[in-house]
mmCIF file of C-alpha atoms and ligand atoms in Angstrom:
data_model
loop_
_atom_site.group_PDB
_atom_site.id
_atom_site.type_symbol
_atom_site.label_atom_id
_atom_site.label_comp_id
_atom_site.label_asym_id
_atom_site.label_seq_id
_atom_site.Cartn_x
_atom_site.Cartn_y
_atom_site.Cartn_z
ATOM 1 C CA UNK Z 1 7.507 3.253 1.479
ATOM 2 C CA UNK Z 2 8.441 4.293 5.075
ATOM 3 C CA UNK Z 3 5.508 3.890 7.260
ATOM 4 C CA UNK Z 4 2.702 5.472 8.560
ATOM 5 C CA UNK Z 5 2.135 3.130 11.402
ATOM 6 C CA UNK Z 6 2.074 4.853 14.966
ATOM 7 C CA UNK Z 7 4.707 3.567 17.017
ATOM 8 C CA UNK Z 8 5.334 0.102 17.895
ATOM 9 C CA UNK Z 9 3.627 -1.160 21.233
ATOM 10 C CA UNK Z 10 6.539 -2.162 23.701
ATOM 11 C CA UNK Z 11 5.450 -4.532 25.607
ATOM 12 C CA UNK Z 12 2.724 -6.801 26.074
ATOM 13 C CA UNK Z 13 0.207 -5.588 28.609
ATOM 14 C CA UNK Z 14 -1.901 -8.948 30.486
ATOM 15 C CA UNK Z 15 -5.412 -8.771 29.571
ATOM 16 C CA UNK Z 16 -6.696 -10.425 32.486
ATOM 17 C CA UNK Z 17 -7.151 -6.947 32.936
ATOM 18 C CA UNK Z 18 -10.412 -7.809 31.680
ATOM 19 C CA UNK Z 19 -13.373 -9.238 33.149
ATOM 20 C CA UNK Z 20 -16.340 -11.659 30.942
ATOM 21 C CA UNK Z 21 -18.062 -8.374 30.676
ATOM 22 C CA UNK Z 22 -17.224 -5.902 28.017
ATOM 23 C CA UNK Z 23 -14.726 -3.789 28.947
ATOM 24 C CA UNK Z 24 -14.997 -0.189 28.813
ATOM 25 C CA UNK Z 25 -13.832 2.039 26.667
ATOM 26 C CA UNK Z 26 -11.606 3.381 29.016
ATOM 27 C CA UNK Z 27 -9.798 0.309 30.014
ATOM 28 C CA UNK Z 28 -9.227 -0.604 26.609
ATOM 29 C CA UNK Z 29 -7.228 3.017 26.345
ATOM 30 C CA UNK Z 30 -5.939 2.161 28.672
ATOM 31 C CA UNK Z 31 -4.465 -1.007 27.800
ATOM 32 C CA UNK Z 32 -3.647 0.196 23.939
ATOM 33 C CA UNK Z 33 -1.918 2.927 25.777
ATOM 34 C CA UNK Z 34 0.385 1.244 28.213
ATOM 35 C CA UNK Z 35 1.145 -0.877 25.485
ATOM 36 C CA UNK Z 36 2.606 2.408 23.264
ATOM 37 C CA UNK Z 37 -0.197 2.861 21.003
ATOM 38 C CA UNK Z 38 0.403 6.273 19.876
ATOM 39 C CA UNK Z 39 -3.366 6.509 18.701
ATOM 40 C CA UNK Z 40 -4.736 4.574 21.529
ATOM 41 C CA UNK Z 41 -8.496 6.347 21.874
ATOM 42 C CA UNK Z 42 -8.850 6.066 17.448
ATOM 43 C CA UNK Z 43 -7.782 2.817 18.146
ATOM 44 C CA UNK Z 44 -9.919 1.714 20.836
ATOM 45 C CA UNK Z 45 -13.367 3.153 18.860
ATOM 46 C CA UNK Z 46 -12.139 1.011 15.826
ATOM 47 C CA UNK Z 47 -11.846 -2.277 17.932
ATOM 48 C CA UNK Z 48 -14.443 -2.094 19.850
ATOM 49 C CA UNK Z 49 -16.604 -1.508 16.531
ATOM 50 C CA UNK Z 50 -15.249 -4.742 15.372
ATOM 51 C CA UNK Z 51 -15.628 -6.943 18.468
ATOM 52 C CA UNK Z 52 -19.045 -8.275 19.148
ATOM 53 C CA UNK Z 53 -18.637 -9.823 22.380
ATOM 54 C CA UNK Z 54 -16.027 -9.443 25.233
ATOM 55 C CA UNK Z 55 -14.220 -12.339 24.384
ATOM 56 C CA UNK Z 56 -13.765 -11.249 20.706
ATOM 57 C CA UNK Z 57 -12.650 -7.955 22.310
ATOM 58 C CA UNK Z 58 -10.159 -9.747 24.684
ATOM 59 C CA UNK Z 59 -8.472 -11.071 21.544
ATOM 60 C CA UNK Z 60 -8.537 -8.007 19.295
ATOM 61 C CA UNK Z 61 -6.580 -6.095 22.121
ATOM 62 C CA UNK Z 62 -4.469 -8.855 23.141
ATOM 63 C CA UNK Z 63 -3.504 -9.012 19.264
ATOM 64 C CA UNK Z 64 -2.822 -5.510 19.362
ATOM 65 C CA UNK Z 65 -0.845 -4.636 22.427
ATOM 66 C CA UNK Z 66 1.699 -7.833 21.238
ATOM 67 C CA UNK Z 67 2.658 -5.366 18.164
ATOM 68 C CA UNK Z 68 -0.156 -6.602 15.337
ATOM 69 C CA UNK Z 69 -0.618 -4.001 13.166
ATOM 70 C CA UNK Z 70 -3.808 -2.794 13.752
ATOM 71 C CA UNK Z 71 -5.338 -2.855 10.255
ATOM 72 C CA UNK Z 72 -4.321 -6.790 10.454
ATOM 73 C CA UNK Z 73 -5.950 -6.939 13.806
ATOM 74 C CA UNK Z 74 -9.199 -4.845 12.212
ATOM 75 C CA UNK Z 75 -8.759 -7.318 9.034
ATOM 76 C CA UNK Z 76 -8.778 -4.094 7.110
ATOM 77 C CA UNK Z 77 -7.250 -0.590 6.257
ATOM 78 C CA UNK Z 78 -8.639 2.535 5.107
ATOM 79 C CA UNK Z 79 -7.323 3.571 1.742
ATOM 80 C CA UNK Z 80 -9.394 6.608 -0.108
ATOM 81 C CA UNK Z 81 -12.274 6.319 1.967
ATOM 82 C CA UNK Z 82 -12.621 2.043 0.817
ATOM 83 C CA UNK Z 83 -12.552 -0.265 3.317
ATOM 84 C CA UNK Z 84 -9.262 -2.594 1.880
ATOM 85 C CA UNK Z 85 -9.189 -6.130 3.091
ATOM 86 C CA UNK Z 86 -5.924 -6.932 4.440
ATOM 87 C CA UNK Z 87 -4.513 -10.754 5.464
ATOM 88 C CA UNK Z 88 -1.451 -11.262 7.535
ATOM 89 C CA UNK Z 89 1.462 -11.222 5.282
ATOM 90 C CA UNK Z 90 0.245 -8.507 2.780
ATOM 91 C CA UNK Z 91 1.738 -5.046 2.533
ATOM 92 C CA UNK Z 92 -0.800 -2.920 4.391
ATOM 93 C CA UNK Z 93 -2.033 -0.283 2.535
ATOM 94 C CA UNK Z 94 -0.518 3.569 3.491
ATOM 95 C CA UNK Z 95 -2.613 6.305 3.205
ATOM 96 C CA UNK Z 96 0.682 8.394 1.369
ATOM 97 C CA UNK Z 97 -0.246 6.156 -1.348
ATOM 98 C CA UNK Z 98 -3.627 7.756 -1.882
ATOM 99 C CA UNK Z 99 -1.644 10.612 -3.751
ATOM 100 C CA UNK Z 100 -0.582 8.419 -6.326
ATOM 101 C CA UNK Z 101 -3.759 7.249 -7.095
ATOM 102 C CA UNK Z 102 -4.982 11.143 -7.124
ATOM 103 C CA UNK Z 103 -2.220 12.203 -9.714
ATOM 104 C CA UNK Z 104 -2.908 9.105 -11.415
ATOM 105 C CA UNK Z 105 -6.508 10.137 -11.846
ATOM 106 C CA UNK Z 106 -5.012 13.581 -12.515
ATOM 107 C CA UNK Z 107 -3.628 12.973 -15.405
ATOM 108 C CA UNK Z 108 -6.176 10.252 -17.002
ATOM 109 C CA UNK Z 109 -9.444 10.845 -15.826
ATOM 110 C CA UNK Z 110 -11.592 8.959 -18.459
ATOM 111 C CA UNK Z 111 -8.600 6.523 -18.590
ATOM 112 C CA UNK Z 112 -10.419 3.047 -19.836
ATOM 113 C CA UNK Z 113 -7.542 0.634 -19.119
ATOM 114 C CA UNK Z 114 -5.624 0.259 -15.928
ATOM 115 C CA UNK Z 115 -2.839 -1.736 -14.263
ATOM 116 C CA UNK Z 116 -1.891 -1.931 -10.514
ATOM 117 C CA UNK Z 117 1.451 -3.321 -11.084
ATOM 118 C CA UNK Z 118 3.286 -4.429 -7.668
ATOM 119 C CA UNK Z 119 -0.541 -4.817 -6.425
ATOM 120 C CA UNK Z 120 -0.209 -6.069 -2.800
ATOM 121 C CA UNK Z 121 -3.785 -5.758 -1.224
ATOM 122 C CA UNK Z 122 -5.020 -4.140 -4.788
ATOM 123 C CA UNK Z 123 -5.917 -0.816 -2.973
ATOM 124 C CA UNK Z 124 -4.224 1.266 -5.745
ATOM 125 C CA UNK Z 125 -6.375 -0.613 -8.166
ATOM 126 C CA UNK Z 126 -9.072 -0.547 -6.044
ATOM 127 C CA UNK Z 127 -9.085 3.270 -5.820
ATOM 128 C CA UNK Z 128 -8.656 3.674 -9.591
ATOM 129 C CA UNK Z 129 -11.383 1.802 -10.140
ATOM 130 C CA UNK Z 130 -13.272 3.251 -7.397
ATOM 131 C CA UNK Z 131 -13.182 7.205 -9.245
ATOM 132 C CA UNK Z 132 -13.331 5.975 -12.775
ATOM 133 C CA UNK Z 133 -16.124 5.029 -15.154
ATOM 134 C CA UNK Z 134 -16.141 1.385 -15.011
ATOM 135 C CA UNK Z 135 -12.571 0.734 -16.032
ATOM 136 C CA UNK Z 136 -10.636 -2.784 -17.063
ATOM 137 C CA UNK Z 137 -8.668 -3.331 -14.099
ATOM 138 C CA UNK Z 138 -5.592 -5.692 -14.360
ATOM 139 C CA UNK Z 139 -3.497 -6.211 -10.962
ATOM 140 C CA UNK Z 140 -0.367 -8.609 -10.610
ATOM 141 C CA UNK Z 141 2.290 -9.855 -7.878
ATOM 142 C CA UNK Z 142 4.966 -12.154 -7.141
ATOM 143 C CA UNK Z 143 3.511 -13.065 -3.643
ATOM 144 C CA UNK Z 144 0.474 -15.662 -3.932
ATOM 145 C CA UNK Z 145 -0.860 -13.915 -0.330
ATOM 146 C CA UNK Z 146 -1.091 -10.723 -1.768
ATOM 147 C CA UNK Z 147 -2.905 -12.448 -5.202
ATOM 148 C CA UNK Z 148 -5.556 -13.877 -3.006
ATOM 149 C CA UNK Z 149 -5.974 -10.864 -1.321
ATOM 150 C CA UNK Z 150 -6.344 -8.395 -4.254
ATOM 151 C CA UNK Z 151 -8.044 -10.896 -6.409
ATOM 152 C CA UNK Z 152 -10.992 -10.379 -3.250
ATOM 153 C CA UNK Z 153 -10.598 -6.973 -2.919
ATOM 154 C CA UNK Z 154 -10.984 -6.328 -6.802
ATOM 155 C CA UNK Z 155 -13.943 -8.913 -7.610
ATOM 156 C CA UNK Z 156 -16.140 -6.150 -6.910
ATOM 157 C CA UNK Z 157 -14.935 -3.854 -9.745
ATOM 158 C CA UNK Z 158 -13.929 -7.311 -11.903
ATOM 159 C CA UNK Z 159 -10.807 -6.856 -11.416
ATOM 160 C CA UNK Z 160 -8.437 -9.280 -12.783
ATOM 161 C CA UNK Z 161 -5.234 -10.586 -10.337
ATOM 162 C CA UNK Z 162 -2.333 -12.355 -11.969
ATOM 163 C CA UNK Z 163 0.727 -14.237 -10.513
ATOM 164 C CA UNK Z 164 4.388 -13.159 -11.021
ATOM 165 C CA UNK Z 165 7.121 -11.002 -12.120
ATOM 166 C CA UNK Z 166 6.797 -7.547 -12.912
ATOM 167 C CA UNK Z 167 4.939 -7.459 -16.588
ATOM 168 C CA UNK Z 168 6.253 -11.387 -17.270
ATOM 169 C CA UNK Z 169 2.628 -11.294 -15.205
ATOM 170 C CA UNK Z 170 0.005 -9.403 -17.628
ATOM 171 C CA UNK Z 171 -1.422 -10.991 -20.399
ATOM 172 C CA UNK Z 172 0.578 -9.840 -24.060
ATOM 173 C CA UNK Z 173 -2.856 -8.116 -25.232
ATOM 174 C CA UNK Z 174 -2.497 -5.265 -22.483
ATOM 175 C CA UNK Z 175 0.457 -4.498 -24.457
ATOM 176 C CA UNK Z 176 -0.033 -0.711 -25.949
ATOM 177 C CA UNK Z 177 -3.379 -0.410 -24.165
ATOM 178 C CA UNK Z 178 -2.697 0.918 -20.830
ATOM 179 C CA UNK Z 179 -3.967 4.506 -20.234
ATOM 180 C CA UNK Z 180 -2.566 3.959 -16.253
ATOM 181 C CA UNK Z 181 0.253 1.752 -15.179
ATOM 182 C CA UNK Z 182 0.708 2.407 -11.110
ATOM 183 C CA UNK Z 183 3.480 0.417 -9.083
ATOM 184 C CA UNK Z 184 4.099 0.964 -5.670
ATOM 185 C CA UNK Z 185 7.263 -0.892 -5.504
ATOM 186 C CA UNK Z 186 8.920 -2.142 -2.774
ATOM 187 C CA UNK Z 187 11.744 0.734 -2.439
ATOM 188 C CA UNK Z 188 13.636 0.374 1.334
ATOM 189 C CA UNK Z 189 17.297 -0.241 0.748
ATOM 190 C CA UNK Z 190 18.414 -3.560 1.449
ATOM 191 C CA UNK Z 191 20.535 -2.271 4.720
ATOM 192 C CA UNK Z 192 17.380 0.314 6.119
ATOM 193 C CA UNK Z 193 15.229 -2.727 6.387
ATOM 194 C CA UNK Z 194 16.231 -3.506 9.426
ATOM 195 C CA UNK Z 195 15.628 0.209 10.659
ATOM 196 C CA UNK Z 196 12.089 -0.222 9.829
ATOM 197 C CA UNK Z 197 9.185 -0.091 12.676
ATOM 198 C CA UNK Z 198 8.843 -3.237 14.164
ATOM 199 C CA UNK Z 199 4.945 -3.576 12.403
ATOM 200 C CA UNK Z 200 6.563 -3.727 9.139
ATOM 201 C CA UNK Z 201 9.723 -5.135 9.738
ATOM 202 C CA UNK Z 202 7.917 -8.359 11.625
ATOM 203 C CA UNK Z 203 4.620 -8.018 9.682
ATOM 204 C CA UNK Z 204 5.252 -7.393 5.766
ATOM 205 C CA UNK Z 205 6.798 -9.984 3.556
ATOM 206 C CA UNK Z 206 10.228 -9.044 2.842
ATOM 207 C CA UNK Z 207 9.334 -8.717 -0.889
ATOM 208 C CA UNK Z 208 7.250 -5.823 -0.490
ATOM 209 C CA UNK Z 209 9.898 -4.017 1.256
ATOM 210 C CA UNK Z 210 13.371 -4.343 -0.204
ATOM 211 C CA UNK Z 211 14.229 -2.449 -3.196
ATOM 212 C CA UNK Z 212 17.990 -3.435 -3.524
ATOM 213 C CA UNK Z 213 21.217 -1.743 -2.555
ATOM 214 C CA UNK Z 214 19.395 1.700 -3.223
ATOM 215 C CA UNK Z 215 15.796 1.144 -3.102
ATOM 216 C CA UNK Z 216 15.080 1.375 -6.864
ATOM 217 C CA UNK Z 217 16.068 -1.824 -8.240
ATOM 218 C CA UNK Z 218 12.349 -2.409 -8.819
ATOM 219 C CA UNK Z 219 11.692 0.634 -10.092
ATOM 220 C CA UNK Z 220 14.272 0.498 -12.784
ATOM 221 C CA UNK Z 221 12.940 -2.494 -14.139
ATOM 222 C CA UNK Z 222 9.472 -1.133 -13.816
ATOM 223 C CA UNK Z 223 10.457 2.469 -15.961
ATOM 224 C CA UNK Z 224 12.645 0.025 -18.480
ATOM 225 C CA UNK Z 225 9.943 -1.627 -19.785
ATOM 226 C CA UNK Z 226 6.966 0.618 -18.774
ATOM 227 C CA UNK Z 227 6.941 2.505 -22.502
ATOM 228 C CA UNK Z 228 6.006 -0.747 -24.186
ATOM 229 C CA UNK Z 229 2.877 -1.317 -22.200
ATOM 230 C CA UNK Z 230 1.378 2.600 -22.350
ATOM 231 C CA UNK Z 231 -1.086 3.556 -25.084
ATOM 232 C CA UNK Z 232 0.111 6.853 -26.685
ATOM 233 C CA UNK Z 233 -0.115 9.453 -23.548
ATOM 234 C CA UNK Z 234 -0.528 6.816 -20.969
ATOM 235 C CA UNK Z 235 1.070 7.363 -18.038
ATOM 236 C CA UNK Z 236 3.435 5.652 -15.187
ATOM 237 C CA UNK Z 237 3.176 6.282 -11.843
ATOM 238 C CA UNK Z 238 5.715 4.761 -9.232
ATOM 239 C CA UNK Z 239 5.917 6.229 -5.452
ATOM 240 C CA UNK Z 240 9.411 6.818 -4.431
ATOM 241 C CA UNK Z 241 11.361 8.892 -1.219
ATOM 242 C CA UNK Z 242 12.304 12.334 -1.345
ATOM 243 C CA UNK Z 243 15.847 10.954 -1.206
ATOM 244 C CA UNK Z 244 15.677 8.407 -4.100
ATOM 245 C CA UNK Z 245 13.560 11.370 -5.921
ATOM 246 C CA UNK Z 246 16.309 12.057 -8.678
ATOM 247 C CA UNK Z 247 17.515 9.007 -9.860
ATOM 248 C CA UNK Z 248 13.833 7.612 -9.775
ATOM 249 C CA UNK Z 249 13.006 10.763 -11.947
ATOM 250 C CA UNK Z 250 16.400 9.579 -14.190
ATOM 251 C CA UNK Z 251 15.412 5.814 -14.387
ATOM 252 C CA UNK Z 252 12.389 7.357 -16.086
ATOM 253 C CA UNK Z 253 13.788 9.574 -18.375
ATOM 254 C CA UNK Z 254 16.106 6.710 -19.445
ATOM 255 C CA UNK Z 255 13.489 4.842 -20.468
ATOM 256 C CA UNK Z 256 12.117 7.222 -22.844
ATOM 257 C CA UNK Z 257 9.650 9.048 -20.508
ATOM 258 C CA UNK Z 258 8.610 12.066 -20.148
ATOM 259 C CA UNK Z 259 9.105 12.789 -16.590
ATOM 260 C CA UNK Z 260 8.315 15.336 -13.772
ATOM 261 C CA UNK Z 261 8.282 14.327 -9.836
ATOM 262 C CA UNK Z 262 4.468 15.519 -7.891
ATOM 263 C CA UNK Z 263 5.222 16.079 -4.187
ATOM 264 C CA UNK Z 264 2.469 16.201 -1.401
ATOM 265 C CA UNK Z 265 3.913 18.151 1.771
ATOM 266 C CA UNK Z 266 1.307 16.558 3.756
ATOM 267 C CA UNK Z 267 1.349 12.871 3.227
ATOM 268 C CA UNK Z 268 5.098 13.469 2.289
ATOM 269 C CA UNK Z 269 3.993 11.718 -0.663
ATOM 270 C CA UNK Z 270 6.369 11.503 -3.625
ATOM 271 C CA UNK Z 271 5.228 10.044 -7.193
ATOM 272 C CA UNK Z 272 7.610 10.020 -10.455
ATOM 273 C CA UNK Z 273 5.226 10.867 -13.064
ATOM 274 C CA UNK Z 274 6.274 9.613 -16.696
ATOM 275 C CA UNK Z 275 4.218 10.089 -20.121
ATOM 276 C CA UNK Z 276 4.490 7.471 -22.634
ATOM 277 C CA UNK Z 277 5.046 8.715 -26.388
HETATM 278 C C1 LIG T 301 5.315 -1.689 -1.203
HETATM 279 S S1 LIG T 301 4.260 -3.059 -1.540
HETATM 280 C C2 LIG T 301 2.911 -2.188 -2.309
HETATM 281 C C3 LIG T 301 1.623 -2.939 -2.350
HETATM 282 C C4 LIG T 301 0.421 -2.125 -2.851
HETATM 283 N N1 LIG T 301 0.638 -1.661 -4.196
HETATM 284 C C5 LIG T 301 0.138 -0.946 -1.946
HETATM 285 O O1 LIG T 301 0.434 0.195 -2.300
HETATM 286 O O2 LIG T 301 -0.393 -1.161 -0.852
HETATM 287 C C6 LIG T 301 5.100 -3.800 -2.909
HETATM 288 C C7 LIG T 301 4.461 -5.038 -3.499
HETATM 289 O O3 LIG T 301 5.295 -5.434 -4.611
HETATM 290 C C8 LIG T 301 5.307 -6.829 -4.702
HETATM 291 N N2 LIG T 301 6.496 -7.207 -5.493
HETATM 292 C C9 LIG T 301 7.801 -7.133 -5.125
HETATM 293 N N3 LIG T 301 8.604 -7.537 -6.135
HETATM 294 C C10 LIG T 301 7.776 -7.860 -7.171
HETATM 295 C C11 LIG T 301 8.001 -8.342 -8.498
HETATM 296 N N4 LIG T 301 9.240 -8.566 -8.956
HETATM 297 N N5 LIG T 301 6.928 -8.571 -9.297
HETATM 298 C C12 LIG T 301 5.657 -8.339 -8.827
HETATM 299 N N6 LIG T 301 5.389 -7.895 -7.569
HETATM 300 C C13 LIG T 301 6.434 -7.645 -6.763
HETATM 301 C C14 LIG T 301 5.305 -7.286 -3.261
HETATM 302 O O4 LIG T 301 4.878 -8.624 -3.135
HETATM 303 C C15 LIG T 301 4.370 -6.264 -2.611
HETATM 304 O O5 LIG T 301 3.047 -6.741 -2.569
#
């Protein structure tokens, strides 16, 4: 999961910079800029889409320029062309992540039954659901935030959001029925969490972040009992780190899987694929 966020803002620019009427353009490059907003112009055109007066402005820039992720400031991210909600304390969506979905659409493209496992803002599930043919959707989490969120973000394609561990979460009838099981798991080693951009180090719930010692701890227990959940030729999909790559691919093939790793150069995207029997 390392992220895709541009690079933290440094300090905390004053505001009073602006006046009661709106603020250009400019001066709100300006102040994303001074503030180390790598993106500072895409940025400004997004927030001063959102804001409807100057005062609503004044706070979306003074949100932004103290370090708020800017999809929590916008109250959304873009994830496969959707418009995700996001709430403060839910893993924001990264855009490496759409590659996931597009190999897991790759491999089941009429798939009927799907599971966003690990769901955070549902935006894997979301996307599924998005390029399929009216799918059942199933999503669970440990973290009641990231329920609420999904369960709002997957209403529209009736999406169905449950509460807790790993697959202690899905109902016992999904069991053999699932043509697509995604789970983008936390996967940060517990000692490079603290190495993290500030954005998700101060903004995402620990729980979506660390993965254990080595970053698959999750993941292990996701391939373990993965095979017992897949219809014949269903498929897991889990996003890992070039680095982690060969014991993720490993965990899977341990379980039973058969396993090959899909790379994208561009996102530097990288998905352990694994076929159920
Ligand atoms: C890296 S985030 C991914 C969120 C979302 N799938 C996405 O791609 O945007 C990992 C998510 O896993 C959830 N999680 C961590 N441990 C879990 C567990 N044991 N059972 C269920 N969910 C868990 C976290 O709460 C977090 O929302």
């Amino acid at each position: 999961m390392p992220p895709t966020f541009p690079a933290s803002p440094a300090s905390s620019p004053s505001l009073s910079l602006f006046s009661a009427s709106l603020p250009s353009r400019d001066s709100v490059v300006a102040a994303l800029r001074a503030a180390g907003c790598v993106f500072a112009e895409d940025e400004a055109r997004l927030i001063l889409t959102a804001a409807g007066t100057a005062a609503e402005l004044t706070a979306l820039v003074d949100r932004r320029v103290t370090g708020l992720p800017l999809e929590l400031v916008l109250g959304w991210a873009e994830f496969r062309g959707l418009r995700i909600a996001v709430a403060p304390g839910v893993f924001v969506p990264r855009r490496r992540t759409e590659f996931l979905v597009s190999e897991a659409l790759a491999h089941a493209p009429h798939a009927a039954v799907v599971v966003d496992l690990c769901c955070g803002s549902g935006a894997v599930g979301a996307g599924l659901a998005a390029a399929l043919d009216r799918p059942e959707v199933h999503a669970a989490d440990v973290d009641p935030v990231a329920v609420r969120c999904a369960r709002g973000n997957l209403a529209g394609a009736g999406g169905r959001v449950y509460a807790g561990d790993l697959f202690d979460a899905l109902p016992g009838a999904l069991r053999g029925r699932v043509d697509i099981l995604a789970a983008n798991v936390p996967y940060v080693p517990t000692g490079e969490v603290a190495l993290l951009p500030a954005e998700a180090r101060d903004h995402e719930p620990l729980v979506a972040l660390d993965g254990g010692a080595d970053g698959l701890d999750v993941l292990r227990r996701v391939a373990a009992e993965a095979p017992g959940w897949l219809v014949p030729g269903g498929c897991l999909l889990v996003e890992t780190s070039e680095r982690q790559a060969p014991a993720a691919v490993d965990a899977f093939r341990r379980a039973g899987l058969t396993t090959r790793l899909a790379v994208c150069e561009e996102l530097y995207a990288h998905v352990v694929i694994g076929v159920g029997d």
